[in-house]
């Protein structure tokens, strides 16, 4: 690695572009799974086309009854979406153009527009081969899953001891039901043998802490994770605040792991779209402020869904070192928003944040989400180095590599203390 300063603006840009596209990545929040999890690992053409982003976008062009769509087989749904978004109209949205990026990077002839050819090519591959191929293309070194002990399909994999077979995959323990659907969580906990009741008793609190502690150990979970609605308040005289104060934080502190909150979801504004019917919602950043102030020794990983919350959240991260903001989540994972957010985050925080995570649900999405994001992160960072260059401050290739590695890898692992 060169330790000599880079003399020209053209060389700075070329170096940043090269390193931004080649630096190995830790994808610190996904909905992906290792091959050992069987049907939970979604991959292939039909899964990509029936991704909920494309489902909702397709209905912009159709008077089709929602029920008719849901009565189709997955392949029929994929064919219908392909026609709506790729044949009858140009695939210029982020999700649609991302699918084209995936096809191109997998080596398919995009100009043929022959969906069955793409299907047949992937049908010749095993899931293990596809996982290896996609991770190599996308430059992904480590993937953090989202793991739910209440899932009857997922739970047996962990109980059998196979959940940590692939060393490239890490666990994050999902706790949504405990915070957002306590009645359901009580039933699940009871079925798993924990002595809990709907009433918030000392016994229930102790047993819920035991549940989390045991599953964190079983999974070697890197953090607790929850998606919160936009109307989340803290502190409040409600179940969520009690669960956070008396269960979540004590367990996180005992296990020395962060608590990750993804805030700003409004579920099923259009129930007919099912998973595709969720919405973003403006949130109150003061809830995060209160958590960081009340628990200065507890680390919080935070991302928010509304664009309007992003600047305030970034400013807040300047005030609390136990707060790590991460990624451009969900509806913010479009090129214009990624650029805007990456730019003002760097301007306020330098390189001391996690600029992106994929949030992928289908494995091949790693290709386009990271290719698109890497280019933007590189462009923003190159502009900052060029500004320094004009002021007489020079940078080396080694320093650029360090900065990118911080943002794409080390900031996450350093925050975890690993």
JSON list of N, CA and C in Angstrom, two decimals, residues 366-413:
[
{"chain": "A", "resi": 366, "resn": "UNK", "atom": "N", "xyz": [-27.97, -7.88, -2.61]},
{"chain": "A", "resi": 366, "resn": "UNK", "atom": "CA", "xyz": [-26.67, -7.39, -2.15]},
{"chain": "A", "resi": 366, "resn": "UNK", "atom": "C", "xyz": [-25.89, -6.75, -3.30]},
{"chain": "A", "resi": 367, "resn": "UNK", "atom": "N", "xyz": [-26.05, -7.29, -4.50]},
{"chain": "A", "resi": 367, "resn": "UNK", "atom": "CA", "xyz": [-25.27, -6.81, -5.64]},
{"chain": "A", "resi": 367, "resn": "UNK", "atom": "C", "xyz": [-25.60, -5.36, -5.95]},
{"chain": "A", "resi": 368, "resn": "UNK", "atom": "N", "xyz": [-26.88, -5.08, -6.18]},
{"chain": "A", "resi": 368, "resn": "UNK", "atom": "CA", "xyz": [-27.20, -3.71, -6.60]},
{"chain": "A", "resi": 368, "resn": "UNK", "atom": "C", "xyz": [-27.18, -2.73, -5.44]},
{"chain": "A", "resi": 369, "resn": "UNK", "atom": "N", "xyz": [-27.62, -3.16, -4.26]},
{"chain": "A", "resi": 369, "resn": "UNK", "atom": "CA", "xyz": [-27.66, -2.19, -3.17]},
{"chain": "A", "resi": 369, "resn": "UNK", "atom": "C", "xyz": [-26.26, -1.72, -2.79]},
{"chain": "A", "resi": 370, "resn": "UNK", "atom": "N", "xyz": [-25.30, -2.62, -2.83]},
{"chain": "A", "resi": 370, "resn": "UNK", "atom": "CA", "xyz": [-23.96, -2.20, -2.47]},
{"chain": "A", "resi": 370, "resn": "UNK", "atom": "C", "xyz": [-23.22, -1.56, -3.64]},
{"chain": "A", "resi": 371, "resn": "UNK", "atom": "N", "xyz": [-23.47, -2.00, -4.87]},
{"chain": "A", "resi": 371, "resn": "UNK", "atom": "CA", "xyz": [-22.83, -1.33, -6.00]},
{"chain": "A", "resi": 371, "resn": "UNK", "atom": "C", "xyz": [-23.28, 0.12, -6.10]},
{"chain": "A", "resi": 372, "resn": "UNK", "atom": "N", "xyz": [-24.58, 0.35, -6.00]},
{"chain": "A", "resi": 372, "resn": "UNK", "atom": "CA", "xyz": [-25.09, 1.71, -6.07]},
{"chain": "A", "resi": 372, "resn": "UNK", "atom": "C", "xyz": [-24.57, 2.55, -4.91]},
{"chain": "A", "resi": 373, "resn": "UNK", "atom": "N", "xyz": [-24.59, 1.99, -3.71]},
{"chain": "A", "resi": 373, "resn": "UNK", "atom": "CA", "xyz": [-24.16, 2.76, -2.52]},
{"chain": "A", "resi": 373, "resn": "UNK", "atom": "C", "xyz": [-22.66, 3.03, -2.51]},
{"chain": "A", "resi": 374, "resn": "UNK", "atom": "N", "xyz": [-21.87, 2.05, -2.92]},
{"chain": "A", "resi": 374, "resn": "UNK", "atom": "CA", "xyz": [-20.43, 2.25, -2.95]},
{"chain": "A", "resi": 374, "resn": "UNK", "atom": "C", "xyz": [-20.05, 3.44, -3.85]},
{"chain": "A", "resi": 375, "resn": "UNK", "atom": "N", "xyz": [-20.71, 3.54, -5.00]},
{"chain": "A", "resi": 375, "resn": "UNK", "atom": "CA", "xyz": [-20.40, 4.64, -5.93]},
{"chain": "A", "resi": 375, "resn": "UNK", "atom": "C", "xyz": [-20.70, 5.99, -5.28]},
{"chain": "A", "resi": 376, "resn": "UNK", "atom": "N", "xyz": [-21.83, 6.07, -4.60]},
{"chain": "A", "resi": 376, "resn": "UNK", "atom": "CA", "xyz": [-22.22, 7.33, -3.98]},
{"chain": "A", "resi": 376, "resn": "UNK", "atom": "C", "xyz": [-21.28, 7.68, -2.83]},
{"chain": "A", "resi": 377, "resn": "UNK", "atom": "N", "xyz": [-21.00, 6.71, -1.96]},
{"chain": "A", "resi": 377, "resn": "UNK", "atom": "CA", "xyz": [-20.09, 6.95, -0.84]},
{"chain": "A", "resi": 377, "resn": "UNK", "atom": "C", "xyz": [-18.73, 7.40, -1.36]},
{"chain": "A", "resi": 378, "resn": "UNK", "atom": "N", "xyz": [-18.25, 6.75, -2.41]},
{"chain": "A", "resi": 378, "resn": "UNK", "atom": "CA", "xyz": [-16.97, 7.13, -3.01]},
{"chain": "A", "resi": 378, "resn": "UNK", "atom": "C", "xyz": [-16.98, 8.54, -3.58]},
{"chain": "A", "resi": 379, "resn": "UNK", "atom": "N", "xyz": [-18.07, 8.89, -4.27]},
{"chain": "A", "resi": 379, "resn": "UNK", "atom": "CA", "xyz": [-18.16, 10.24, -4.85]},
{"chain": "A", "resi": 379, "resn": "UNK", "atom": "C", "xyz": [-18.17, 11.32, -3.77]},
{"chain": "A", "resi": 380, "resn": "UNK", "atom": "N", "xyz": [-18.92, 11.09, -2.71]},
{"chain": "A", "resi": 380, "resn": "UNK", "atom": "CA", "xyz": [-18.99, 12.08, -1.63]},
{"chain": "A", "resi": 380, "resn": "UNK", "atom": "C", "xyz": [-17.64, 12.22, -0.95]},
{"chain": "A", "resi": 381, "resn": "UNK", "atom": "N", "xyz": [-17.00, 11.09, -0.66]},
{"chain": "A", "resi": 381, "resn": "UNK", "atom": "CA", "xyz": [-15.72, 11.14, 0.02]},
{"chain": "A", "resi": 381, "resn": "UNK", "atom": "C", "xyz": [-14.65, 11.77, -0.86]},
{"chain": "A", "resi": 382, "resn": "UNK", "atom": "N", "xyz": [-14.66, 11.46, -2.15]},
{"chain": "A", "resi": 382, "resn": "UNK", "atom": "CA", "xyz": [-13.67, 12.04, -3.07]},
{"chain": "A", "resi": 382, "resn": "UNK", "atom": "C", "xyz": [-13.79, 13.56, -3.10]},
{"chain": "A", "resi": 383, "resn": "UNK", "atom": "N", "xyz": [-15.01, 14.08, -3.08]},
{"chain": "A", "resi": 383, "resn": "UNK", "atom": "CA", "xyz": [-15.20, 15.53, -3.09]},
{"chain": "A", "resi": 383, "resn": "UNK", "atom": "C", "xyz": [-14.61, 16.17, -1.84]},
{"chain": "A", "resi": 384, "resn": "UNK", "atom": "N", "xyz": [-14.68, 15.47, -0.72]},
{"chain": "A", "resi": 384, "resn": "UNK", "atom": "CA", "xyz": [-14.12, 16.00, 0.52]},
{"chain": "A", "resi": 384, "resn": "UNK", "atom": "C", "xyz": [-12.59, 16.01, 0.47]},
{"chain": "A", "resi": 385, "resn": "UNK", "atom": "N", "xyz": [-11.99, 14.95, -0.08]},
{"chain": "A", "resi": 385, "resn": "UNK", "atom": "CA", "xyz": [-10.54, 14.92, -0.23]},
{"chain": "A", "resi": 385, "resn": "UNK", "atom": "C", "xyz": [-10.06, 16.00, -1.21]},
{"chain": "A", "resi": 386, "resn": "UNK", "atom": "N", "xyz": [-10.84, 16.22, -2.26]},
{"chain": "A", "resi": 386, "resn": "UNK", "atom": "CA", "xyz": [-10.47, 17.24, -3.25]},
{"chain": "A", "resi": 386, "resn": "UNK", "atom": "C", "xyz": [-10.49, 18.62, -2.62]},
{"chain": "A", "resi": 387, "resn": "UNK", "atom": "N", "xyz": [-11.47, 18.86, -1.73]},
{"chain": "A", "resi": 387, "resn": "UNK", "atom": "CA", "xyz": [-11.53, 20.13, -1.02]},
{"chain": "A", "resi": 387, "resn": "UNK", "atom": "C", "xyz": [-10.30, 20.31, -0.13]},
{"chain": "A", "resi": 388, "resn": "UNK", "atom": "N", "xyz": [-9.90, 19.23, 0.56]},
{"chain": "A", "resi": 388, "resn": "UNK", "atom": "CA", "xyz": [-8.68, 19.28, 1.37]},
{"chain": "A", "resi": 388, "resn": "UNK", "atom": "C", "xyz": [-7.45, 19.56, 0.50]},
{"chain": "A", "resi": 389, "resn": "UNK", "atom": "N", "xyz": [-7.42, 18.92, -0.66]},
{"chain": "A", "resi": 389, "resn": "UNK", "atom": "CA", "xyz": [-6.29, 19.09, -1.58]},
{"chain": "A", "resi": 389, "resn": "UNK", "atom": "C", "xyz": [-6.14, 20.56, -1.98]},
{"chain": "A", "resi": 390, "resn": "UNK", "atom": "N", "xyz": [-7.25, 21.23, -2.24]},
{"chain": "A", "resi": 390, "resn": "UNK", "atom": "CA", "xyz": [-7.19, 22.64, -2.62]},
{"chain": "A", "resi": 390, "resn": "UNK", "atom": "C", "xyz": [-6.67, 23.51, -1.47]},
{"chain": "A", "resi": 391, "resn": "UNK", "atom": "N", "xyz": [-6.83, 23.01, -0.24]},
{"chain": "A", "resi": 391, "resn": "UNK", "atom": "CA", "xyz": [-6.34, 23.77, 0.92]},
{"chain": "A", "resi": 391, "resn": "UNK", "atom": "C", "xyz": [-4.90, 23.43, 1.26]},
{"chain": "A", "resi": 392, "resn": "UNK", "atom": "N", "xyz": [-4.31, 22.50, 0.50]},
{"chain": "A", "resi": 392, "resn": "UNK", "atom": "CA", "xyz": [-2.92, 22.14, 0.75]},
{"chain": "A", "resi": 392, "resn": "UNK", "atom": "C", "xyz": [-2.73, 20.90, 1.60]},
{"chain": "A", "resi": 393, "resn": "UNK", "atom": "N", "xyz": [-3.83, 20.29, 2.05]},
{"chain": "A", "resi": 393, "resn": "UNK", "atom": "CA", "xyz": [-3.75, 19.06, 2.84]},
{"chain": "A", "resi": 393, "resn": "UNK", "atom": "C", "xyz": [-3.76, 17.88, 1.88]},
{"chain": "A", "resi": 394, "resn": "UNK", "atom": "N", "xyz": [-2.74, 17.06, 1.95]},
{"chain": "A", "resi": 394, "resn": "UNK", "atom": "CA", "xyz": [-2.64, 15.93, 1.02]},
{"chain": "A", "resi": 394, "resn": "UNK", "atom": "C", "xyz": [-3.03, 14.63, 1.72]},
{"chain": "A", "resi": 395, "resn": "UNK", "atom": "N", "xyz": [-3.49, 13.69, 0.94]},
{"chain": "A", "resi": 395, "resn": "UNK", "atom": "CA", "xyz": [-3.88, 12.38, 1.48]},
{"chain": "A", "resi": 395, "resn": "UNK", "atom": "C", "xyz": [-3.11, 11.29, 0.75]},
{"chain": "A", "resi": 396, "resn": "UNK", "atom": "N", "xyz": [-2.96, 10.16, 1.44]},
{"chain": "A", "resi": 396, "resn": "UNK", "atom": "CA", "xyz": [-2.30, 9.00, 0.85]},
{"chain": "A", "resi": 396, "resn": "UNK", "atom": "C", "xyz": [-3.34, 7.92, 0.56]},
{"chain": "A", "resi": 397, "resn": "UNK", "atom": "N", "xyz": [-2.96, 6.98, -0.26]},
{"chain": "A", "resi": 397, "resn": "UNK", "atom": "CA", "xyz": [-3.85, 5.86, -0.54]},
{"chain": "A", "resi": 397, "resn": "UNK", "atom": "C", "xyz": [-4.14, 5.07, 0.73]},
{"chain": "A", "resi": 398, "resn": "UNK", "atom": "N", "xyz": [-3.15, 4.98, 1.60]},
{"chain": "A", "resi": 398, "resn": "UNK", "atom": "CA", "xyz": [-3.34, 4.26, 2.86]},
{"chain": "A", "resi": 398, "resn": "UNK", "atom": "C", "xyz": [-4.39, 4.95, 3.73]},
{"chain": "A", "resi": 399, "resn": "UNK", "atom": "N", "xyz": [-4.39, 6.28, 3.74]},
{"chain": "A", "resi": 399, "resn": "UNK", "atom": "CA", "xyz": [-5.38, 7.01, 4.53]},
{"chain": "A", "resi": 399, "resn": "UNK", "atom": "C", "xyz": [-6.79, 6.86, 3.96]},
{"chain": "A", "resi": 400, "resn": "UNK", "atom": "N", "xyz": [-6.90, 6.86, 2.65]},
{"chain": "A", "resi": 400, "resn": "UNK", "atom": "CA", "xyz": [-8.20, 6.66, 2.01]},
{"chain": "A", "resi": 400, "resn": "UNK", "atom": "C", "xyz": [-8.73, 5.27, 2.32]},
{"chain": "A", "resi": 401, "resn": "UNK", "atom": "N", "xyz": [-7.85, 4.30, 2.22]},
{"chain": "A", "resi": 401, "resn": "UNK", "atom": "CA", "xyz": [-8.25, 2.92, 2.53]},
{"chain": "A", "resi": 401, "resn": "UNK", "atom": "C", "xyz": [-8.71, 2.81, 3.98]},
{"chain": "A", "resi": 402, "resn": "UNK", "atom": "N", "xyz": [-7.98, 3.46, 4.89]},
{"chain": "A", "resi": 402, "resn": "UNK", "atom": "CA", "xyz": [-8.36, 3.46, 6.30]},
{"chain": "A", "resi": 402, "resn": "UNK", "atom": "C", "xyz": [-9.75, 4.04, 6.51]},
{"chain": "A", "resi": 403, "resn": "UNK", "atom": "N", "xyz": [-10.02, 5.19, 5.88]},
{"chain": "A", "resi": 403, "resn": "UNK", "atom": "CA", "xyz": [-11.31, 5.86, 6.06]},
{"chain": "A", "resi": 403, "resn": "UNK", "atom": "C", "xyz": [-12.46, 5.00, 5.54]},
{"chain": "A", "resi": 404, "resn": "UNK", "atom": "N", "xyz": [-12.29, 4.39, 4.38]},
{"chain": "A", "resi": 404, "resn": "UNK", "atom": "CA", "xyz": [-13.34, 3.55, 3.81]},
{"chain": "A", "resi": 404, "resn": "UNK", "atom": "C", "xyz": [-13.54, 2.29, 4.65]},
{"chain": "A", "resi": 405, "resn": "UNK", "atom": "N", "xyz": [-12.44, 1.73, 5.14]},
{"chain": "A", "resi": 405, "resn": "UNK", "atom": "CA", "xyz": [-12.56, 0.54, 5.98]},
{"chain": "A", "resi": 405, "resn": "UNK", "atom": "C", "xyz": [-13.27, 0.87, 7.29]},
{"chain": "A", "resi": 406, "resn": "UNK", "atom": "N", "xyz": [-13.02, 2.06, 7.82]},
{"chain": "A", "resi": 406, "resn": "UNK", "atom": "CA", "xyz": [-13.75, 2.49, 9.01]},
{"chain": "A", "resi": 406, "resn": "UNK", "atom": "C", "xyz": [-15.25, 2.51, 8.74]},
{"chain": "A", "resi": 407, "resn": "UNK", "atom": "N", "xyz": [-15.65, 3.15, 7.68]},
{"chain": "A", "resi": 407, "resn": "UNK", "atom": "CA", "xyz": [-17.08, 3.33, 7.41]},
{"chain": "A", "resi": 407, "resn": "UNK", "atom": "C", "xyz": [-17.77, 2.04, 7.01]},
{"chain": "A", "resi": 408, "resn": "UNK", "atom": "N", "xyz": [-17.07, 1.20, 6.27]},
{"chain": "A", "resi": 408, "resn": "UNK", "atom": "CA", "xyz": [-17.70, -0.02, 5.73]},
{"chain": "A", "resi": 408, "resn": "UNK", "atom": "C", "xyz": [-17.49, -1.25, 6.60]},
{"chain": "A", "resi": 409, "resn": "UNK", "atom": "N", "xyz": [-16.62, -1.14, 7.61]},
{"chain": "A", "resi": 409, "resn": "UNK", "atom": "CA", "xyz": [-16.33, -2.29, 8.47]},
{"chain": "A", "resi": 409, "resn": "UNK", "atom": "C", "xyz": [-16.10, -1.91, 9.93]},
{"chain": "A", "resi": 410, "resn": "UNK", "atom": "N", "xyz": [-14.99, -1.21, 10.16]},
{"chain": "A", "resi": 410, "resn": "UNK", "atom": "CA", "xyz": [-14.45, -1.11, 11.51]},
{"chain": "A", "resi": 410, "resn": "UNK", "atom": "C", "xyz": [-15.32, -0.31, 12.47]},
{"chain": "A", "resi": 411, "resn": "UNK", "atom": "N", "xyz": [-16.04, 0.69, 11.99]},
{"chain": "A", "resi": 411, "resn": "UNK", "atom": "CA", "xyz": [-16.89, 1.46, 12.91]},
{"chain": "A", "resi": 411, "resn": "UNK", "atom": "C", "xyz": [-17.91, 0.57, 13.60]},
{"chain": "A", "resi": 412, "resn": "UNK", "atom": "N", "xyz": [-18.46, -0.37, 12.85]},
{"chain": "A", "resi": 412, "resn": "UNK", "atom": "CA", "xyz": [-19.43, -1.30, 13.44]},
{"chain": "A", "resi": 412, "resn": "UNK", "atom": "C", "xyz": [-18.76, -2.20, 14.46]},
{"chain": "A", "resi": 413, "resn": "UNK", "atom": "N", "xyz": [-17.67, -2.85, 14.10]},
{"chain": "A", "resi": 413, "resn": "UNK", "atom": "CA", "xyz": [-17.02, -3.80, 15.00]},
{"chain": "A", "resi": 413, "resn": "UNK", "atom": "C", "xyz": [-16.40, -3.08, 16.19]}
]
